[in-house]
Amino acid sequence: MIPSIHKRGSETIGLIRYLYGPGTKEEHIDPHLVAAFDPLTPDPGRDPSATHEQLQRLLDQPVNALPKGRRPAKHVWHISVRAAPGDPVLSDADWAAIARRTVATGIAPDGDEQACRWAAIRHADDHIHIIATLVRDDGRRPRLHNEARRAQAEARRIEADYNLRRVTPGDGTAAKRATSAERHKAVRQGRDRTAREELRETVRRAVAGAASTDEFLDRLKNAGLLVRTRVLPSGDLQGYKVALPDDRNKDHEPIFYSGSKLAPDLSLPRIQERFDTDPTPPEIIVGEQTERPIAPSAPAAARRTTAHAAWHALLVLDHGADDGVAAAQIAATGEVLDALAKTSTLHTRTELRQAAWEFERASRSHTRAEFRHAQDLRRAARDLVRGGPALGRGEDGAGTAMVLDMLVFLATAAANWHAQRQHAQQAEAARRAAAHLRAAYQQAAAEPLMVLRERGRRIAPSLLRRHAATLRAALPELAETILVEPGWEALAVTLTDAETAGQDARALLVEAAARRELDSAESASEVLVWRLRRIANLPGYAPAPGIIRDHRAGHQQATARQMPTASAPGAPRR
């Protein structure tokens, strides 16, 4: 049961005509009154003698009784109450009872004979609209503090009483929903999303990995948005607004939205909290040496760097870090997903865009993120954006599969973190994002795993038996399961590549399995493939024999016919 309080209005008659009208697409079927403040309230839907004007005059009577100077400019209150998909169709009597319980949360408390006047109209099976006027019969204004929260709480009780689907409760940190008018406008204009939603997605992509306010604003402009800024007398920037060039009002003027109206964390001060104040890049430990990270120069390298950063974030969430630190890792994960969606290839774009859209809700809670602890992920998002769109094949595809494999675990860890803190909406959003990431992984991993498996089928039987023995010695509890998985051949060739590069295959297996459990993985062999190739700095897209060089002599270089190697120079061992 989803109650949605709409923007207040100034014309009662306009809303009544809409509710009793055919709708923008003739979707209003049999509009009629199901309940009202007075049982004798006229119903223009079922009573041929009743008119819209009669209902309007009755509802507006307390407003018009006030002197003009005391009448509220926005006196029309409007809420829709909608059943969740899959709920049974309720009767008019059921909806009447639900309407009375909804208005009792603020507009018309039980037993208050001087309460505001209201009417509940049904024009579809799954929802009702309640219209009320915001002047009580005694001339006073209603007390509507926390009206949305009270309505949501009553909706949870209604779900239990009517055995309806339980909607996860909110905590007031969700982005503002598009209004019905905005949704109807999007339909008329042939848009998949409303202007508000499209702007929110574009702004979030502009935030992903941005290092300064100027860079953020430049990204907005480069994305084709109209941008306005507010400057204080001191010269400091106070805020910003954005608009789509073709989204205009009746006067043909662009409709601007401030960042805070798009989402609570998109106000300028909240965005600026993300920027790293330390201009010195962090040191990364590689074995026993300390090296400065080199910025990735290609999409595949950026994806491998992102996989390393995601691994660090996963360890933070797994090991019970301070809530502000964990919240920062989750919020920065949202930036990574936005950057991936922006630079994804066609065959993964839909799932990655949806994953980023879903995770947006998981990236924000009442726990304030301490972004100074999440700059590795933010820099990874920046590298993704700078690396540009991936080609989707060869090392790009393998790098994408590698990072998506890690992000599935990270999104799942975020869901668990939120669930432990009773953040129901955020936990559910993270789980939905993980499902989309799994689908994107399957699309990205298909080709590189096929190449690895083809190489694995050509391994000499004696070498294959030796790898199987190594697996049994390193992972005795998982070995027999892994050996019958389709990914075993890809793992076997990865062990071969690791030994060719001078690595200890058994030690790598032990290290990879010890980092995090494998029991929840859909394919333990595939997870080990990507972990080992990341740990050993092996190219993700199994090159031809001879390309892998001795790992101890330095990082591998790809041939001139390949993209630059996917391994990020200076990447840490994981």
XYZ file of C-alpha atoms in Angstrom:
574
model
C 0.000 0.000 0.000
C 1.688 3.172 -1.210
C 0.362 6.606 -0.131
C 1.710 9.506 -2.193
C 1.052 13.089 -1.123
C 0.964 15.325 -4.172
C 1.866 18.958 -4.568
C -0.731 21.298 -3.032
C -2.957 23.214 -5.410
C -5.070 26.343 -5.538
C -8.069 25.203 -7.625
C -10.396 22.565 -6.192
C -12.530 22.398 -9.327
C -9.557 21.575 -11.560
C -8.567 18.521 -9.530
C -12.191 17.341 -9.281
C -12.618 17.536 -13.042
C -9.431 15.561 -13.559
C -10.387 12.848 -11.066
C -13.841 12.431 -12.591
C -12.590 12.857 -16.150
C -11.393 10.192 -18.602
C -7.687 10.608 -17.786
C -4.902 11.400 -20.227
C -5.227 7.991 -21.905
C -8.840 7.131 -21.122
C -7.530 5.155 -18.126
C -10.133 6.465 -15.650
C -12.842 3.788 -15.612
C -16.111 4.449 -13.775
C -14.882 7.290 -11.506
C -17.061 7.480 -8.405
C -17.091 8.472 -4.759
C -16.283 5.753 -2.224
C -16.195 7.883 0.954
C -16.362 11.503 2.107
C -16.523 13.644 5.233
C -20.346 13.628 4.932
C -22.431 10.632 3.762
C -24.643 13.055 1.797
C -21.756 14.382 -0.303
C -22.853 14.528 -3.972
C -21.182 12.070 -6.349
C -20.934 13.387 -9.930
C -19.783 9.935 -11.025
C -22.907 8.000 -10.063
C -25.577 10.680 -9.534
C -26.674 12.257 -12.847
C -28.043 15.301 -11.003
C -24.792 16.011 -9.152
C -22.167 18.296 -10.703
C -18.483 18.925 -10.242
C -19.306 22.461 -9.108
C -21.585 21.194 -6.327
C -18.817 19.026 -4.911
C -16.344 21.882 -5.234
C -18.582 24.358 -3.380
C -19.164 21.881 -0.572
C -15.458 21.201 -0.081
C -14.475 24.873 -0.409
C -17.159 26.228 1.948
C -14.833 26.626 4.992
C -12.208 28.282 2.778
C -14.666 30.757 1.272
C -16.040 31.572 4.731
C -12.734 33.200 5.626
C -11.942 36.789 4.635
C -9.957 36.811 1.406
C -6.825 37.980 3.167
C -6.826 34.925 5.436
C -7.454 32.251 2.812
C -4.441 30.019 2.102
C -3.061 30.405 -1.413
C -2.586 26.643 -1.766
C -5.613 25.167 -0.061
C -6.108 21.922 -2.043
C -4.620 18.797 -0.445
C -4.314 15.643 -2.562
C -3.118 12.131 -1.762
C -3.306 8.939 -3.792
C -3.305 5.532 -2.092
C -2.275 2.666 -4.348
C -2.196 -1.088 -3.825
C 1.046 -2.855 -4.702
C 1.259 -4.943 -7.905
C -0.134 -8.412 -7.274
C -2.474 -7.347 -4.454
C -6.102 -8.536 -4.719
C -8.712 -6.114 -6.041
C -10.397 -4.456 -3.065
C -14.073 -3.558 -2.876
C -15.457 -0.026 -2.632
C -16.220 -0.700 1.035
C -12.585 -1.683 1.626
C -11.309 1.440 -0.107
C -13.763 3.581 1.889
C -12.355 2.195 5.136
C -8.791 2.764 3.882
C -9.666 6.348 2.957
C -11.029 7.049 6.457
C -7.919 5.585 8.066
C -5.685 7.659 5.794
C -7.343 11.015 6.509
C -7.416 10.179 10.222
C -3.614 10.537 10.229
C -3.903 14.322 9.916
C -6.627 15.834 7.739
C -9.596 14.457 9.676
C -8.744 12.744 12.972
C -11.336 10.339 14.344
C -14.011 12.099 16.397
C -13.042 15.608 15.241
C -16.324 17.133 14.038
C -14.597 20.360 12.951
C -11.997 18.631 10.763
C -11.198 19.438 7.143
C -13.627 18.357 4.438
C -12.550 15.582 2.107
C -13.728 13.150 -0.559
C -12.241 9.868 -1.806
C -12.669 9.054 -5.508
C -11.936 5.727 -7.183
C -11.374 5.492 -10.922
C -9.271 2.304 -11.123
C -9.118 -1.085 -9.440
C -5.836 -0.512 -7.648
C -6.025 2.978 -6.134
C -8.040 5.912 -4.859
C -7.475 9.661 -4.729
C -8.408 11.760 -1.721
C -9.022 15.469 -2.144
C -9.386 17.788 0.843
C -9.377 21.513 1.555
C -6.970 22.860 4.141
C -9.328 24.935 6.272
C -11.265 23.260 9.074
C -14.937 23.947 9.709
C -13.901 26.100 12.683
C -11.707 28.223 10.403
C -8.378 26.923 11.708
C -5.667 25.165 9.719
C -5.011 21.433 10.163
C -1.823 20.228 11.850
C 0.047 18.340 9.133
C 3.506 17.982 10.647
C 5.087 14.681 9.476
C 1.945 13.897 7.471
C 3.803 11.689 4.996
C 5.444 9.618 7.723
C 2.137 9.115 9.544
C 0.423 8.090 6.313
C 3.198 5.589 5.593
C 2.919 4.121 9.103
C -0.841 3.672 8.688
C -0.273 2.053 5.289
C 1.912 -0.595 6.955
C -0.935 -1.359 9.394
C -3.448 -1.509 6.528
C -1.229 -4.024 4.704
C -1.239 -6.275 7.749
C -5.005 -5.959 8.307
C -5.906 -6.705 4.679
C -3.151 -9.279 4.082
C -1.572 -7.170 1.338
C 2.001 -7.108 0.117
C 4.254 -5.530 2.743
C 6.026 -2.527 1.236
C 9.411 -1.779 2.790
C 9.113 1.261 5.079
C 10.963 4.423 4.171
C 13.124 6.649 6.364
C 12.730 10.013 4.674
C 15.986 9.807 2.696
C 14.517 8.757 -0.653
C 14.616 11.074 -3.639
C 11.385 12.928 -4.285
C 9.093 11.028 -6.612
C 7.940 12.491 -9.884
C 4.451 13.984 -9.678
C 1.559 12.593 -11.702
C 1.695 15.723 -13.867
C 5.389 15.084 -14.591
C 4.675 11.456 -15.465
C 1.820 12.386 -17.813
C 4.044 14.988 -19.461
C 6.769 12.369 -20.015
C 4.229 10.073 -21.694
C 3.051 12.885 -23.978
C 6.642 13.672 -24.941
C 7.548 10.020 -25.518
C 10.165 9.916 -22.731
C 11.048 6.717 -20.876
C 11.531 8.739 -17.694
C 10.316 12.058 -16.381
C 12.518 15.126 -16.673
C 13.163 14.959 -12.917
C 14.360 11.345 -13.157
C 16.481 11.978 -16.249
C 18.123 14.962 -14.587
C 18.803 12.986 -11.420
C 20.549 10.251 -13.399
C 22.609 12.765 -15.398
C 23.650 14.689 -12.288
C 24.688 11.491 -10.506
C 26.826 10.520 -13.493
C 28.430 13.960 -13.401
C 29.246 13.469 -9.712
C 30.887 10.063 -10.310
C 34.583 10.527 -9.570
C 34.509 14.310 -9.997
C 37.393 15.934 -8.117
C 36.158 19.530 -7.904
C 33.105 21.733 -8.220
C 34.353 23.120 -11.527
C 34.772 19.632 -12.965
C 31.290 18.676 -11.782
C 29.679 21.750 -13.375
C 31.649 21.251 -16.607
C 30.358 17.672 -16.812
C 26.781 18.900 -16.441
C 27.245 21.327 -19.313
C 29.010 18.745 -21.481
C 26.056 16.412 -20.904
C 23.830 18.995 -22.601
C 22.052 20.336 -19.518
C 21.201 23.968 -18.924
C 22.986 25.022 -15.729
C 22.407 27.986 -13.440
C 24.493 28.757 -10.360
C 23.858 30.936 -7.307
C 26.768 33.001 -6.029
C 26.969 34.629 -2.596
C 28.131 38.265 -2.210
C 31.439 36.824 -1.003
C 31.874 35.189 -4.409
C 31.409 31.666 -3.066
C 29.128 29.322 -4.969
C 25.935 28.619 -3.025
C 24.053 26.191 -5.262
C 23.068 25.127 -8.741
C 20.028 24.303 -10.847
C 19.711 22.178 -13.975
C 17.165 21.782 -16.749
C 16.686 19.775 -19.923
C 16.806 22.084 -22.962
C 13.480 20.773 -24.302
C 11.585 20.594 -20.987
C 9.652 23.846 -20.864
C 6.637 25.360 -19.128
C 3.608 26.965 -20.740
C 5.622 30.167 -21.255
C 8.299 28.159 -23.131
C 10.830 28.722 -20.356
C 13.159 25.901 -19.195
C 12.028 24.134 -16.012
C 14.934 24.149 -13.587
C 15.447 21.796 -10.639
C 17.895 22.453 -7.826
C 20.126 19.555 -6.857
C 18.419 19.143 -3.481
C 15.056 18.772 -5.248
C 16.449 15.896 -7.309
C 17.813 13.970 -4.299
C 18.919 14.865 -0.762
C 22.573 14.052 -1.516
C 22.723 16.078 -4.742
C 22.726 19.509 -3.143
C 25.978 21.359 -3.798
C 27.255 21.179 -0.185
C 26.603 17.412 -0.042
C 28.366 16.896 -3.399
C 31.361 18.949 -2.270
C 31.756 16.657 0.763
C 32.843 13.949 -1.665
C 35.832 15.792 -3.087
C 39.256 14.663 -1.911
C 41.052 17.488 -0.131
C 44.388 15.634 -0.292
C 46.020 16.333 -3.671
C 48.610 13.577 -3.088
C 47.560 10.192 -4.467
C 47.695 7.373 -1.921
C 50.553 4.923 -1.839
C 49.738 1.390 -2.899
C 51.674 -1.541 -1.496
C 52.845 -4.094 -4.060
C 54.544 -7.016 -2.379
C 57.273 -5.381 -0.285
C 57.644 -2.317 -2.503
C 55.858 1.020 -2.385
C 54.814 2.457 -5.734
C 52.770 5.390 -6.939
C 49.680 4.350 -8.857
C 49.707 5.189 -12.530
C 46.432 6.491 -13.925
C 44.801 3.901 -16.198
C 45.015 4.791 -19.848
C 42.392 2.414 -21.223
C 38.927 1.133 -20.293
C 40.238 -2.335 -19.438
C 42.914 -0.968 -17.115
C 40.355 1.277 -15.426
C 38.123 -1.726 -14.801
C 40.946 -3.692 -13.223
C 41.788 -0.747 -10.959
C 38.113 -0.571 -10.027
C 38.094 -4.276 -9.138
C 40.980 -3.664 -6.706
C 39.172 -0.692 -5.119
C 35.938 -2.686 -4.862
C 37.844 -5.476 -3.118
C 39.116 -3.018 -0.480
C 35.564 -1.685 0.011
C 34.264 -5.226 0.442
C 36.808 -5.881 3.193
C 35.708 -2.673 4.945
C 32.072 -3.793 4.971
C 32.944 -7.355 5.970
C 35.096 -6.354 8.928
C 32.673 -4.085 10.761
C 34.112 -0.653 10.051
C 32.690 2.491 11.592
C 29.252 3.266 10.150
C 30.365 6.545 8.585
C 33.236 4.760 6.825
C 30.964 1.948 5.603
C 28.338 4.423 4.404
C 31.027 6.223 2.396
C 32.092 2.979 0.710
C 28.481 2.261 -0.233
C 27.890 5.772 -1.555
C 31.118 5.633 -3.580
C 30.026 2.260 -4.961
C 27.060 4.132 -6.393
C 29.503 6.438 -8.182
C 31.314 3.432 -9.634
C 28.049 1.984 -10.925
C 27.090 5.331 -12.464
C 30.492 5.515 -14.172
C 30.206 1.933 -15.436
C 26.715 2.559 -16.790
C 27.985 5.674 -18.555
C 30.888 3.838 -20.224
C 29.300 0.422 -20.763
C 28.935 -1.336 -24.074
C 25.615 -1.987 -25.745
C 25.222 -5.607 -24.601
C 25.613 -4.716 -20.906
C 24.243 -1.158 -20.926
C 20.632 -1.895 -20.027
C 21.450 -4.056 -17.004
C 24.193 -1.735 -15.758
C 22.024 1.335 -16.114
C 19.272 -0.390 -14.147
C 21.755 -1.568 -11.510
C 22.984 2.002 -11.034
C 19.401 3.288 -10.905
C 18.429 0.754 -8.226
C 21.590 1.205 -6.161
C 20.979 4.957 -6.003
C 18.483 4.285 -3.204
C 20.998 2.075 -1.386
C 23.687 4.766 -1.498
C 21.841 7.133 0.844
C 20.675 6.740 4.463
C 20.653 8.756 7.683
C 24.217 7.582 8.333
C 26.450 10.418 7.162
C 29.155 9.171 4.810
C 32.765 10.077 5.631
C 34.060 10.282 2.080
C 37.706 10.751 3.006
C 37.699 6.998 3.622
C 36.305 6.125 0.176
C 38.604 7.999 -2.188
C 39.970 4.802 -3.767
C 36.513 3.977 -5.116
C 35.928 7.589 -6.135
C 39.222 7.661 -8.046
C 38.255 4.360 -9.665
C 35.019 5.974 -10.860
C 37.080 8.863 -12.204
C 39.377 6.443 -14.055
C 36.352 4.748 -15.611
C 35.024 8.051 -16.892
C 38.430 9.156 -18.175
C 39.070 5.760 -19.768
C 35.941 6.220 -21.833
C 33.564 3.650 -23.300
C 34.752 0.056 -23.340
C 34.797 -1.810 -26.626
C 33.312 -4.819 -24.858
C 35.561 -7.452 -26.404
C 39.010 -8.829 -25.613
C 40.609 -7.317 -22.543
C 37.744 -4.788 -22.180
C 35.201 -7.576 -21.858
C 37.375 -9.543 -19.437
C 38.022 -6.445 -17.346
C 34.298 -5.736 -17.230
C 33.570 -9.314 -16.144
C 36.252 -9.076 -13.470
C 34.880 -5.877 -11.930
C 31.259 -7.003 -12.183
C 32.095 -10.258 -10.419
C 33.458 -8.179 -7.528
C 30.604 -5.664 -7.578
C 28.011 -8.428 -7.172
C 29.673 -9.330 -3.857
C 29.946 -5.646 -2.912
C 26.263 -4.925 -3.607
C 25.286 -8.006 -1.598
C 27.488 -6.858 1.287
C 25.832 -3.423 1.126
C 22.408 -5.093 1.314
C 23.484 -7.048 4.391
C 24.936 -3.920 6.032
C 21.701 -2.011 5.531
C 19.555 -4.943 6.664
C 21.498 -5.189 9.931
C 20.616 -1.540 10.615
C 16.930 -1.872 9.677
C 17.362 0.203 6.494
C 14.675 -1.776 4.685
C 14.394 0.241 1.467
C 18.150 0.529 1.049
C 18.677 -3.197 1.636
C 16.011 -4.123 -0.904
C 17.454 -1.662 -3.451
C 20.941 -3.147 -3.056
C 19.558 -6.650 -3.586
C 17.803 -5.546 -6.773
C 21.011 -3.907 -7.981
C 22.928 -7.128 -7.316
C 20.463 -9.053 -9.484
C 21.040 -6.658 -12.390
C 24.800 -6.863 -11.862
C 24.634 -10.671 -12.063
C 22.789 -10.396 -15.361
C 25.368 -7.900 -16.682
C 28.173 -10.204 -15.522
C 26.737 -13.133 -17.466
C 26.673 -10.969 -20.593
C 30.202 -9.601 -20.111
C 31.827 -12.881 -19.034
C 30.433 -15.117 -21.799
C 33.160 -14.461 -24.373
C 36.293 -14.314 -22.170
C 35.224 -17.440 -20.278
C 34.585 -19.217 -23.574
C 38.127 -18.367 -24.709
C 39.564 -19.577 -21.415
C 37.568 -22.802 -21.546
C 38.703 -23.459 -25.128
C 42.318 -23.134 -24.007
C 41.573 -25.315 -20.997
C 40.286 -28.125 -23.217
C 43.694 -28.270 -24.924
C 45.646 -28.730 -21.697
C 47.538 -32.025 -21.550
C 45.726 -34.614 -19.395
C 48.778 -35.011 -17.146
C 48.864 -31.257 -16.457
C 45.102 -31.213 -15.867
C 45.469 -34.015 -13.300
C 48.236 -32.086 -11.561
C 46.034 -28.969 -11.362
C 43.197 -31.073 -9.950
C 45.547 -32.430 -7.275
C 46.673 -28.888 -6.468
C 43.038 -27.813 -6.132
C 42.238 -30.733 -3.798
C 45.245 -29.932 -1.640
C 44.477 -26.211 -1.458
C 40.658 -26.337 -1.178
C 39.658 -29.826 -0.009
C 36.085 -28.840 0.926
C 35.300 -27.176 -2.422
C 37.464 -29.121 -4.865
C 35.006 -31.826 -5.936
C 32.272 -29.241 -6.568
C 34.623 -27.052 -8.606
C 35.913 -29.963 -10.681
C 32.448 -30.653 -12.134
C 31.583 -27.015 -12.815
C 31.727 -25.695 -16.412
C 34.258 -23.127 -15.217
C 36.850 -25.721 -14.158
C 38.572 -25.650 -17.549
C 38.881 -21.848 -17.338
C 40.320 -22.193 -13.827
C 42.778 -24.847 -14.983
C 44.171 -22.632 -17.732
C 44.378 -19.770 -15.236
C 46.520 -21.976 -12.974
C 48.694 -22.757 -15.996
C 49.078 -19.058 -16.800
C 49.946 -18.313 -13.171
C 52.689 -20.955 -13.116
C 54.044 -19.668 -16.442
C 54.273 -16.229 -14.818
C 56.316 -17.686 -11.967
C 53.495 -17.901 -9.414
C 52.766 -20.662 -6.899
C 49.355 -22.009 -8.000
C 48.532 -23.626 -4.657
C 49.425 -20.502 -2.693
C 47.284 -18.397 -5.033
C 44.298 -20.703 -4.534
C 44.643 -20.597 -0.764
C 44.987 -16.823 -0.802
C 42.010 -16.335 -3.125
C 39.734 -18.590 -1.087
C 40.846 -17.109 2.232
C 39.986 -13.569 1.213
C 36.240 -14.210 1.310
C 33.866 -17.193 1.394
C 32.887 -18.903 -1.845
C 29.830 -20.835 -0.659
C 27.397 -18.124 -1.797
C 28.901 -17.891 -5.286
C 26.831 -19.246 -8.170
C 30.053 -20.597 -9.700
C 33.024 -20.913 -7.356
C 35.302 -21.755 -10.284
C 34.450 -18.527 -12.121
C 34.960 -16.447 -8.994
C 38.372 -18.061 -8.529
C 39.277 -17.393 -12.175
C 38.809 -13.644 -11.734
C 40.355 -13.540 -8.263
C 43.455 -15.393 -9.415
C 43.863 -13.339 -12.578
C 43.553 -10.188 -10.461
C 45.887 -11.381 -7.679
C 48.555 -12.638 -10.101
C 48.139 -9.648 -12.440
C 47.366 -11.957 -15.352
C 45.696 -10.585 -18.481
C 41.979 -11.225 -18.249
C 41.466 -12.171 -21.873
C 43.725 -15.266 -22.099
C 46.341 -14.233 -24.665
C 48.042 -16.598 -27.024
C 50.924 -18.667 -25.621
C 54.082 -16.650 -25.219
C 52.410 -13.379 -24.308
C 52.533 -14.014 -20.575
C 55.933 -13.023 -19.295
C 57.660 -13.779 -16.060
C 55.665 -11.912 -13.400
C 58.800 -11.402 -11.345
C 60.397 -9.414 -14.179
C 57.584 -6.858 -14.230
C 54.007 -6.331 -15.308
C 52.788 -8.073 -18.455
C 52.561 -6.140 -21.695
C 50.020 -6.924 -24.401
C 50.920 -7.347 -28.049
C 50.518 -4.485 -30.479
C 47.285 -6.023 -31.751
C 45.700 -5.967 -28.286
C 44.364 -3.192 -26.126
C 46.889 -2.077 -23.437
C 47.186 -4.719 -20.737
C 44.319 -4.887 -18.260
C 46.633 -5.003 -15.275
C 47.004 -1.628 -13.602
C 50.711 -0.958 -12.986
C 51.288 -0.647 -9.287
C 48.152 -2.617 -8.453
C 48.227 -4.243 -5.019
C 48.167 -7.974 -4.420
C 44.760 -9.073 -3.178
